[in-house]
Amino acid sequence: MSDMVERTLTALPGLFLQNQLGGPATSRAPFSSRLGGLIRGVTALSSKHEEEKLIQQELSSLKVTVAAPMTTLKMMKECMVRLIYCEMLGYDASFGYIHAIKLAQQGNLLEKRVGYLAVSLFLHENHELLLLLVNTVVKDLQSTNLVEVCMALTVVSQIFPREMIPAVLPLIEDKLQHSKEIIRRKAVLALYKFYLIAPNQVQHIHTKFRKALCDRDVGVMAASLHIYLRMIKENPSGYKDLTGSFVTILKQVVGGKLPVDFNYHSVPAPWLQIQLLRILGLLGKDDRRTSELMYDVLDESLRRAELNHNVTYAILFECVHTIYSIYPKSELLEKAVKCIGKFVLSPKINLKYLGLKALTYVIQQDPSLALQHQITIIECLDHPDPIIKREVK
């Protein structure tokens, strides 16, 4: 058995025995040996047929246990974890769906947590059983216990029936003003989910999205960017007035003003940079006045992006794409072309492909700027990788 599996089995008992404060386990749960034995048994099998036989036996045993009137909520939680594992392997455990909902409704914090997790994994947002969870979500959103509120917001941001959004929307709106940043962040993500499945139902709270963009917590601000990127794609002209805010945020990110928790391999918040660059590219397209606001920060992004990790190439590529998407500035275009050379000259196939892709943006804007890479392009015609050849042609 691999070291990874062994470490997983060792960690499982402690994981599911943590209390709501995240404290360490004090005793070994009965389920640990059952779940661990099941995982070991599946790992040791040599054929799919043997796995199916073992899982069907496990499901038959679980079906009897969850239906038994003497089964406690603690036992139900243990059964639910094993059902999740069986479903992860691709086997039908639909008999346990209703019991997952009951566990989320009736259990203590840890049992409720497992119930919500099982529901989010088992059901889709159009599943008929999901309606039975609405009242529980409403109750937990009104709870004074932060853990219950967090669990309710998490499940809402993952799966929730579209027709029941009005029942929870006012409660989630209120959570945007909550004193705890984790609640505000999860509320923003829940509203983003609502915007994806029913955009008309959240149109009236755009002013609250703007407050989230200026939130003192970086996580809340970052969560709001998901909504803005989506809305700006659909209607760039409606958010031109926010260009200054996005530019200011990007300056702070590039300047390393964010907490180090957001760094990745010493690169300041790379995914946040990429999202902001995409937003700026949409806002500045064919708009000289708006584009002038972002020239300096784009120049700074190109200058500060040191190539010490693959994620830096992702930032540079997005920055080049943005520069060639907005109203052009000759000095910035020339600097972007020089950055493309770091891609096309790379021995790595993926980076070379991105460089050629970026050159297509250059050619659409000003073909003469691509002449400095002409020899490299010609050499790519004989490249052994067919994807590189196709991109060049």
PDB file of C-alpha atoms in Angstrom, residues 56-281:
ATOM      1  CA  GLN A  56     -22.076  -4.137  -2.745  1.00  0.00           C
ATOM      2  CA  GLN A  57     -21.622  -6.109   0.469  1.00  0.00           C
ATOM      3  CA  GLU A  58     -20.761  -2.880   2.299  1.00  0.00           C
ATOM      4  CA  LEU A  59     -23.783  -1.074   0.829  1.00  0.00           C
ATOM      5  CA  SER A  60     -26.102  -3.909   1.820  1.00  0.00           C
ATOM      6  CA  SER A  61     -24.812  -3.728   5.384  1.00  0.00           C
ATOM      7  CA  LEU A  62     -25.159   0.060   5.468  1.00  0.00           C
ATOM      8  CA  LYS A  63     -28.696  -0.085   4.083  1.00  0.00           C
ATOM      9  CA  VAL A  64     -29.790  -2.279   6.969  1.00  0.00           C
ATOM     10  CA  THR A  65     -27.985  -0.111   9.541  1.00  0.00           C
ATOM     11  CA  VAL A  66     -29.367   3.277   8.446  1.00  0.00           C
ATOM     12  CA  ALA A  67     -32.923   1.896   8.278  1.00  0.00           C
ATOM     13  CA  ALA A  68     -32.768   0.351  11.751  1.00  0.00           C
ATOM     14  CA  PRO A  69     -34.820   2.297  14.362  1.00  0.00           C
ATOM     15  CA  MET A  70     -32.109   1.821  17.003  1.00  0.00           C
ATOM     16  CA  THR A  71     -29.436   3.556  14.910  1.00  0.00           C
ATOM     17  CA  THR A  72     -28.216   6.644  16.768  1.00  0.00           C
ATOM     18  CA  LEU A  73     -27.162   9.908  15.122  1.00  0.00           C
ATOM     19  CA  LYS A  74     -23.556   9.130  16.014  1.00  0.00           C
ATOM     20  CA  MET A  75     -23.806   5.786  14.236  1.00  0.00           C
ATOM     21  CA  MET A  76     -25.573   7.505  11.321  1.00  0.00           C
ATOM     22  CA  LYS A  77     -22.679   9.917  10.983  1.00  0.00           C
ATOM     23  CA  GLU A  78     -20.257   7.001  10.804  1.00  0.00           C
ATOM     24  CA  CYS A  79     -22.394   5.258   8.201  1.00  0.00           C
ATOM     25  CA  MET A  80     -22.618   8.452   6.161  1.00  0.00           C
ATOM     26  CA  VAL A  81     -18.843   8.717   5.882  1.00  0.00           C
ATOM     27  CA  ARG A  82     -18.690   5.196   4.476  1.00  0.00           C
ATOM     28  CA  LEU A  83     -21.545   5.968   2.085  1.00  0.00           C
ATOM     29  CA  ILE A  84     -19.637   8.989   0.836  1.00  0.00           C
ATOM     30  CA  TYR A  85     -16.646   6.777   0.132  1.00  0.00           C
ATOM     31  CA  CYS A  86     -18.790   4.280  -1.785  1.00  0.00           C
ATOM     32  CA  GLU A  87     -20.332   7.055  -3.875  1.00  0.00           C
ATOM     33  CA  MET A  88     -16.875   8.460  -4.576  1.00  0.00           C
ATOM     34  CA  LEU A  89     -16.004   5.101  -6.121  1.00  0.00           C
ATOM     35  CA  GLY A  90     -19.026   5.421  -8.433  1.00  0.00           C
ATOM     36  CA  TYR A  91     -21.559   3.162  -6.706  1.00  0.00           C
ATOM     37  CA  ASP A  92     -25.167   4.106  -6.044  1.00  0.00           C
ATOM     38  CA  ALA A  93     -25.952   4.921  -2.422  1.00  0.00           C
ATOM     39  CA  SER A  94     -29.242   6.718  -3.051  1.00  0.00           C
ATOM     40  CA  PHE A  95     -30.925   4.917  -0.142  1.00  0.00           C
ATOM     41  CA  GLY A  96     -28.796   7.076   2.149  1.00  0.00           C
ATOM     42  CA  TYR A  97     -29.755  10.468   0.683  1.00  0.00           C
ATOM     43  CA  ILE A  98     -32.750  11.038   2.943  1.00  0.00           C
ATOM     44  CA  HIS A  99     -30.709  10.019   5.981  1.00  0.00           C
ATOM     45  CA  ALA A 100     -28.048  12.592   5.047  1.00  0.00           C
ATOM     46  CA  ILE A 101     -30.734  15.276   5.120  1.00  0.00           C
ATOM     47  CA  LYS A 102     -32.038  14.031   8.477  1.00  0.00           C
ATOM     48  CA  LEU A 103     -28.516  14.090   9.883  1.00  0.00           C
ATOM     49  CA  ALA A 104     -28.107  17.729   8.804  1.00  0.00           C
ATOM     50  CA  GLN A 105     -31.455  18.536  10.406  1.00  0.00           C
ATOM     51  CA  GLN A 106     -31.145  16.744  13.737  1.00  0.00           C
ATOM     52  CA  GLY A 107     -27.489  16.186  14.588  1.00  0.00           C
ATOM     53  CA  ASN A 108     -25.076  18.092  16.801  1.00  0.00           C
ATOM     54  CA  LEU A 109     -22.441  20.295  15.180  1.00  0.00           C
ATOM     55  CA  LEU A 110     -20.135  17.500  14.042  1.00  0.00           C
ATOM     56  CA  GLU A 111     -23.023  15.294  12.890  1.00  0.00           C
ATOM     57  CA  LYS A 112     -24.645  18.240  11.112  1.00  0.00           C
ATOM     58  CA  ARG A 113     -21.339  18.975   9.438  1.00  0.00           C
ATOM     59  CA  VAL A 114     -21.108  15.441   8.034  1.00  0.00           C
ATOM     60  CA  GLY A 115     -24.790  15.589   7.016  1.00  0.00           C
ATOM     61  CA  TYR A 116     -24.315  18.832   5.090  1.00  0.00           C
ATOM     62  CA  LEU A 117     -21.167  17.436   3.467  1.00  0.00           C
ATOM     63  CA  ALA A 118     -23.002  14.291   2.367  1.00  0.00           C
ATOM     64  CA  VAL A 119     -25.925  16.314   0.984  1.00  0.00           C
ATOM     65  CA  SER A 120     -23.612  18.552  -1.042  1.00  0.00           C
ATOM     66  CA  LEU A 121     -21.875  15.492  -2.501  1.00  0.00           C
ATOM     67  CA  PHE A 122     -24.928  13.310  -3.062  1.00  0.00           C
ATOM     68  CA  LEU A 123     -27.508  15.734  -4.480  1.00  0.00           C
ATOM     69  CA  HIS A 124     -27.659  18.187  -7.368  1.00  0.00           C
ATOM     70  CA  GLU A 125     -29.482  21.507  -7.177  1.00  0.00           C
ATOM     71  CA  ASN A 126     -32.548  20.163  -9.008  1.00  0.00           C
ATOM     72  CA  HIS A 127     -32.910  17.083  -6.830  1.00  0.00           C
ATOM     73  CA  GLU A 128     -36.386  16.765  -5.314  1.00  0.00           C
ATOM     74  CA  LEU A 129     -35.054  15.877  -1.857  1.00  0.00           C
ATOM     75  CA  LEU A 130     -33.198  19.170  -1.593  1.00  0.00           C
ATOM     76  CA  LEU A 131     -36.435  20.990  -0.788  1.00  0.00           C
ATOM     77  CA  LEU A 132     -36.487  19.146   2.540  1.00  0.00           C
ATOM     78  CA  LEU A 133     -33.300  20.941   3.539  1.00  0.00           C
ATOM     79  CA  VAL A 134     -34.566  24.499   3.002  1.00  0.00           C
ATOM     80  CA  ASN A 135     -36.087  24.955   6.463  1.00  0.00           C
ATOM     81  CA  THR A 136     -32.914  23.648   8.087  1.00  0.00           C
ATOM     82  CA  VAL A 137     -30.797  26.101   6.113  1.00  0.00           C
ATOM     83  CA  VAL A 138     -33.091  28.990   7.085  1.00  0.00           C
ATOM     84  CA  LYS A 139     -32.897  27.986  10.752  1.00  0.00           C
ATOM     85  CA  ASP A 140     -29.107  27.686  10.678  1.00  0.00           C
ATOM     86  CA  LEU A 141     -28.729  31.049   8.932  1.00  0.00           C
ATOM     87  CA  GLN A 142     -30.614  32.598  11.852  1.00  0.00           C
ATOM     88  CA  SER A 143     -28.511  30.762  14.446  1.00  0.00           C
ATOM     89  CA  THR A 144     -26.237  32.590  16.861  1.00  0.00           C
ATOM     90  CA  ASN A 145     -23.666  29.806  16.458  1.00  0.00           C
ATOM     91  CA  LEU A 146     -21.078  30.855  13.873  1.00  0.00           C
ATOM     92  CA  VAL A 147     -20.321  27.269  12.918  1.00  0.00           C
ATOM     93  CA  GLU A 148     -23.954  26.590  12.014  1.00  0.00           C
ATOM     94  CA  VAL A 149     -24.152  29.812   9.997  1.00  0.00           C
ATOM     95  CA  CYS A 150     -20.945  28.893   8.143  1.00  0.00           C
ATOM     96  CA  MET A 151     -22.222  25.410   7.314  1.00  0.00           C
ATOM     97  CA  ALA A 152     -25.517  26.791   6.001  1.00  0.00           C
ATOM     98  CA  LEU A 153     -23.760  29.381   3.826  1.00  0.00           C
ATOM     99  CA  THR A 154     -21.390  26.731   2.504  1.00  0.00           C
ATOM    100  CA  VAL A 155     -24.142  24.393   1.389  1.00  0.00           C
ATOM    101  CA  VAL A 156     -26.082  27.299  -0.141  1.00  0.00           C
ATOM    102  CA  SER A 157     -23.050  28.288  -2.217  1.00  0.00           C
ATOM    103  CA  GLN A 158     -22.746  24.709  -3.496  1.00  0.00           C
ATOM    104  CA  ILE A 159     -26.297  23.478  -4.077  1.00  0.00           C
ATOM    105  CA  PHE A 160     -29.619  25.203  -3.533  1.00  0.00           C
ATOM    106  CA  PRO A 161     -32.929  25.016  -5.425  1.00  0.00           C
ATOM    107  CA  ARG A 162     -33.471  28.074  -7.619  1.00  0.00           C
ATOM    108  CA  GLU A 163     -37.128  28.421  -6.710  1.00  0.00           C
ATOM    109  CA  MET A 164     -36.307  28.693  -2.993  1.00  0.00           C
ATOM    110  CA  ILE A 165     -33.757  31.515  -3.289  1.00  0.00           C
ATOM    111  CA  PRO A 166     -36.282  34.170  -2.061  1.00  0.00           C
ATOM    112  CA  ALA A 167     -36.614  32.247   1.211  1.00  0.00           C
ATOM    113  CA  VAL A 168     -32.949  32.761   2.144  1.00  0.00           C
ATOM    114  CA  LEU A 169     -31.886  35.828   0.142  1.00  0.00           C
ATOM    115  CA  PRO A 170     -32.756  38.432   2.829  1.00  0.00           C
ATOM    116  CA  LEU A 171     -30.885  36.409   5.455  1.00  0.00           C
ATOM    117  CA  ILE A 172     -27.792  36.167   3.269  1.00  0.00           C
ATOM    118  CA  GLU A 173     -27.940  39.874   2.456  1.00  0.00           C
ATOM    119  CA  ASP A 174     -27.847  40.601   6.184  1.00  0.00           C
ATOM    120  CA  LYS A 175     -24.738  38.456   6.526  1.00  0.00           C
ATOM    121  CA  LEU A 176     -22.839  40.897   4.280  1.00  0.00           C
ATOM    122  CA  GLN A 177     -22.809  43.235   7.290  1.00  0.00           C
ATOM    123  CA  HIS A 178     -21.689  40.568   9.770  1.00  0.00           C
ATOM    124  CA  SER A 179     -18.812  41.390  12.119  1.00  0.00           C
ATOM    125  CA  LYS A 180     -16.938  38.170  11.240  1.00  0.00           C
ATOM    126  CA  GLU A 181     -15.080  38.222   7.933  1.00  0.00           C
ATOM    127  CA  ILE A 182     -15.587  34.490   7.295  1.00  0.00           C
ATOM    128  CA  ILE A 183     -19.364  35.015   7.385  1.00  0.00           C
ATOM    129  CA  ARG A 184     -19.169  37.983   5.007  1.00  0.00           C
ATOM    130  CA  ARG A 185     -16.933  36.015   2.653  1.00  0.00           C
ATOM    131  CA  LYS A 186     -19.209  32.999   2.563  1.00  0.00           C
ATOM    132  CA  ALA A 187     -22.230  35.280   2.066  1.00  0.00           C
ATOM    133  CA  VAL A 188     -20.579  36.812  -1.005  1.00  0.00           C
ATOM    134  CA  LEU A 189     -19.867  33.349  -2.426  1.00  0.00           C
ATOM    135  CA  ALA A 190     -23.488  32.322  -1.805  1.00  0.00           C
ATOM    136  CA  LEU A 191     -24.701  35.407  -3.683  1.00  0.00           C
ATOM    137  CA  TYR A 192     -22.288  34.571  -6.507  1.00  0.00           C
ATOM    138  CA  LYS A 193     -23.920  31.161  -6.749  1.00  0.00           C
ATOM    139  CA  PHE A 194     -27.341  32.830  -6.890  1.00  0.00           C
ATOM    140  CA  TYR A 195     -26.097  35.127  -9.637  1.00  0.00           C
ATOM    141  CA  LEU A 196     -25.023  32.115 -11.694  1.00  0.00           C
ATOM    142  CA  ILE A 197     -28.330  30.259 -11.432  1.00  0.00           C
ATOM    143  CA  ALA A 198     -30.817  33.160 -11.117  1.00  0.00           C
ATOM    144  CA  PRO A 199     -29.176  36.529 -11.936  1.00  0.00           C
ATOM    145  CA  ASN A 200     -32.464  38.445 -11.965  1.00  0.00           C
ATOM    146  CA  GLN A 201     -33.032  37.688  -8.294  1.00  0.00           C
ATOM    147  CA  VAL A 202     -29.867  39.445  -7.112  1.00  0.00           C
ATOM    148  CA  GLN A 203     -29.867  42.501  -9.397  1.00  0.00           C
ATOM    149  CA  HIS A 204     -31.173  44.728  -6.608  1.00  0.00           C
ATOM    150  CA  ILE A 205     -28.167  44.236  -4.326  1.00  0.00           C
ATOM    151  CA  HIS A 206     -25.399  45.538  -6.608  1.00  0.00           C
ATOM    152  CA  THR A 207     -24.666  48.339  -4.140  1.00  0.00           C
ATOM    153  CA  LYS A 208     -23.880  45.708  -1.512  1.00  0.00           C
ATOM    154  CA  PHE A 209     -21.492  44.018  -3.943  1.00  0.00           C
ATOM    155  CA  ARG A 210     -19.659  47.343  -4.168  1.00  0.00           C
ATOM    156  CA  LYS A 211     -19.297  47.443  -0.396  1.00  0.00           C
ATOM    157  CA  ALA A 212     -17.863  43.919  -0.499  1.00  0.00           C
ATOM    158  CA  LEU A 213     -15.303  45.095  -3.070  1.00  0.00           C
ATOM    159  CA  CYS A 214     -14.096  47.699  -0.544  1.00  0.00           C
ATOM    160  CA  ASP A 215     -14.264  45.352   2.447  1.00  0.00           C
ATOM    161  CA  ARG A 216     -11.423  45.648   4.972  1.00  0.00           C
ATOM    162  CA  ASP A 217     -10.855  41.880   4.731  1.00  0.00           C
ATOM    163  CA  VAL A 218      -8.924  40.754   1.655  1.00  0.00           C
ATOM    164  CA  GLY A 219     -10.814  37.455   1.471  1.00  0.00           C
ATOM    165  CA  VAL A 220     -14.174  39.211   1.202  1.00  0.00           C
ATOM    166  CA  MET A 221     -12.833  41.541  -1.492  1.00  0.00           C
ATOM    167  CA  ALA A 222     -11.367  38.604  -3.418  1.00  0.00           C
ATOM    168  CA  ALA A 223     -14.677  36.737  -3.253  1.00  0.00           C
ATOM    169  CA  SER A 224     -16.497  39.744  -4.730  1.00  0.00           C
ATOM    170  CA  LEU A 225     -14.220  39.675  -7.787  1.00  0.00           C
ATOM    171  CA  HIS A 226     -15.905  36.447  -8.922  1.00  0.00           C
ATOM    172  CA  ILE A 227     -19.212  38.293  -9.177  1.00  0.00           C
ATOM    173  CA  TYR A 228     -17.722  41.354 -10.847  1.00  0.00           C
ATOM    174  CA  LEU A 229     -15.820  39.372 -13.458  1.00  0.00           C
ATOM    175  CA  ARG A 230     -19.060  37.669 -14.440  1.00  0.00           C
ATOM    176  CA  MET A 231     -21.133  40.858 -14.486  1.00  0.00           C
ATOM    177  CA  ILE A 232     -18.509  42.849 -16.400  1.00  0.00           C
ATOM    178  CA  LYS A 233     -18.331  40.157 -19.078  1.00  0.00           C
ATOM    179  CA  GLU A 234     -22.038  40.648 -19.638  1.00  0.00           C
ATOM    180  CA  ASN A 235     -22.115  44.445 -19.364  1.00  0.00           C
ATOM    181  CA  PRO A 236     -18.715  46.206 -19.316  1.00  0.00           C
ATOM    182  CA  SER A 237     -20.161  49.702 -19.728  1.00  0.00           C
ATOM    183  CA  GLY A 238     -22.145  49.412 -16.499  1.00  0.00           C
ATOM    184  CA  TYR A 239     -19.013  49.172 -14.349  1.00  0.00           C
ATOM    185  CA  LYS A 240     -16.600  51.665 -15.919  1.00  0.00           C
ATOM    186  CA  ASP A 241     -16.828  53.812 -12.786  1.00  0.00           C
ATOM    187  CA  LEU A 242     -15.170  51.019 -10.785  1.00  0.00           C
ATOM    188  CA  THR A 243     -12.020  50.994 -12.922  1.00  0.00           C
ATOM    189  CA  GLY A 244     -10.173  53.167 -10.404  1.00  0.00           C
ATOM    190  CA  SER A 245     -11.034  50.755  -7.593  1.00  0.00           C
ATOM    191  CA  PHE A 246      -9.776  47.726  -9.531  1.00  0.00           C
ATOM    192  CA  VAL A 247      -6.570  49.566 -10.460  1.00  0.00           C
ATOM    193  CA  THR A 248      -5.966  50.538  -6.833  1.00  0.00           C
ATOM    194  CA  ILE A 249      -6.480  46.939  -5.679  1.00  0.00           C
ATOM    195  CA  LEU A 250      -4.078  45.614  -8.320  1.00  0.00           C
ATOM    196  CA  LYS A 251      -1.460  48.184  -7.287  1.00  0.00           C
ATOM    197  CA  GLN A 252      -1.712  46.986  -3.694  1.00  0.00           C
ATOM    198  CA  VAL A 253      -1.421  43.354  -4.772  1.00  0.00           C
ATOM    199  CA  VAL A 254       1.541  43.914  -7.087  1.00  0.00           C
ATOM    200  CA  GLY A 255       3.222  46.057  -4.442  1.00  0.00           C
ATOM    201  CA  GLY A 256       3.030  43.220  -1.921  1.00  0.00           C
ATOM    202  CA  LYS A 257       0.678  45.078   0.425  1.00  0.00           C
ATOM    203  CA  LEU A 258      -1.522  42.029   1.039  1.00  0.00           C
ATOM    204  CA  PRO A 259      -0.905  39.569   3.902  1.00  0.00           C
ATOM    205  CA  VAL A 260       1.702  36.914   3.098  1.00  0.00           C
ATOM    206  CA  ASP A 261      -1.006  34.264   3.474  1.00  0.00           C
ATOM    207  CA  PHE A 262      -2.093  35.167  -0.066  1.00  0.00           C
ATOM    208  CA  ASN A 263       1.378  34.641  -1.539  1.00  0.00           C
ATOM    209  CA  TYR A 264       2.184  31.566  -3.625  1.00  0.00           C
ATOM    210  CA  HIS A 265       5.871  30.716  -3.941  1.00  0.00           C
ATOM    211  CA  SER A 266       6.642  34.323  -2.946  1.00  0.00           C
ATOM    212  CA  VAL A 267       4.394  35.647  -5.746  1.00  0.00           C
ATOM    213  CA  PRO A 268       1.819  38.109  -4.350  1.00  0.00           C
ATOM    214  CA  ALA A 269      -1.720  36.716  -4.693  1.00  0.00           C
ATOM    215  CA  PRO A 270      -1.272  35.397  -8.266  1.00  0.00           C
ATOM    216  CA  TRP A 271      -4.869  34.273  -8.818  1.00  0.00           C
ATOM    217  CA  LEU A 272      -6.104  37.626  -7.559  1.00  0.00           C
ATOM    218  CA  GLN A 273      -3.785  39.351 -10.032  1.00  0.00           C
ATOM    219  CA  ILE A 274      -5.097  37.240 -12.894  1.00  0.00           C
ATOM    220  CA  GLN A 275      -8.717  38.020 -12.074  1.00  0.00           C
ATOM    221  CA  LEU A 276      -8.035  41.741 -11.823  1.00  0.00           C
ATOM    222  CA  LEU A 277      -6.140  41.729 -15.126  1.00  0.00           C
ATOM    223  CA  ARG A 278      -9.063  40.020 -16.843  1.00  0.00           C
ATOM    224  CA  ILE A 279     -11.470  42.588 -15.401  1.00  0.00           C
ATOM    225  CA  LEU A 280      -9.281  45.479 -16.571  1.00  0.00           C
ATOM    226  CA  GLY A 281      -9.025  43.957 -20.038  1.00  0.00           C
TER     227      GLY A 281
END
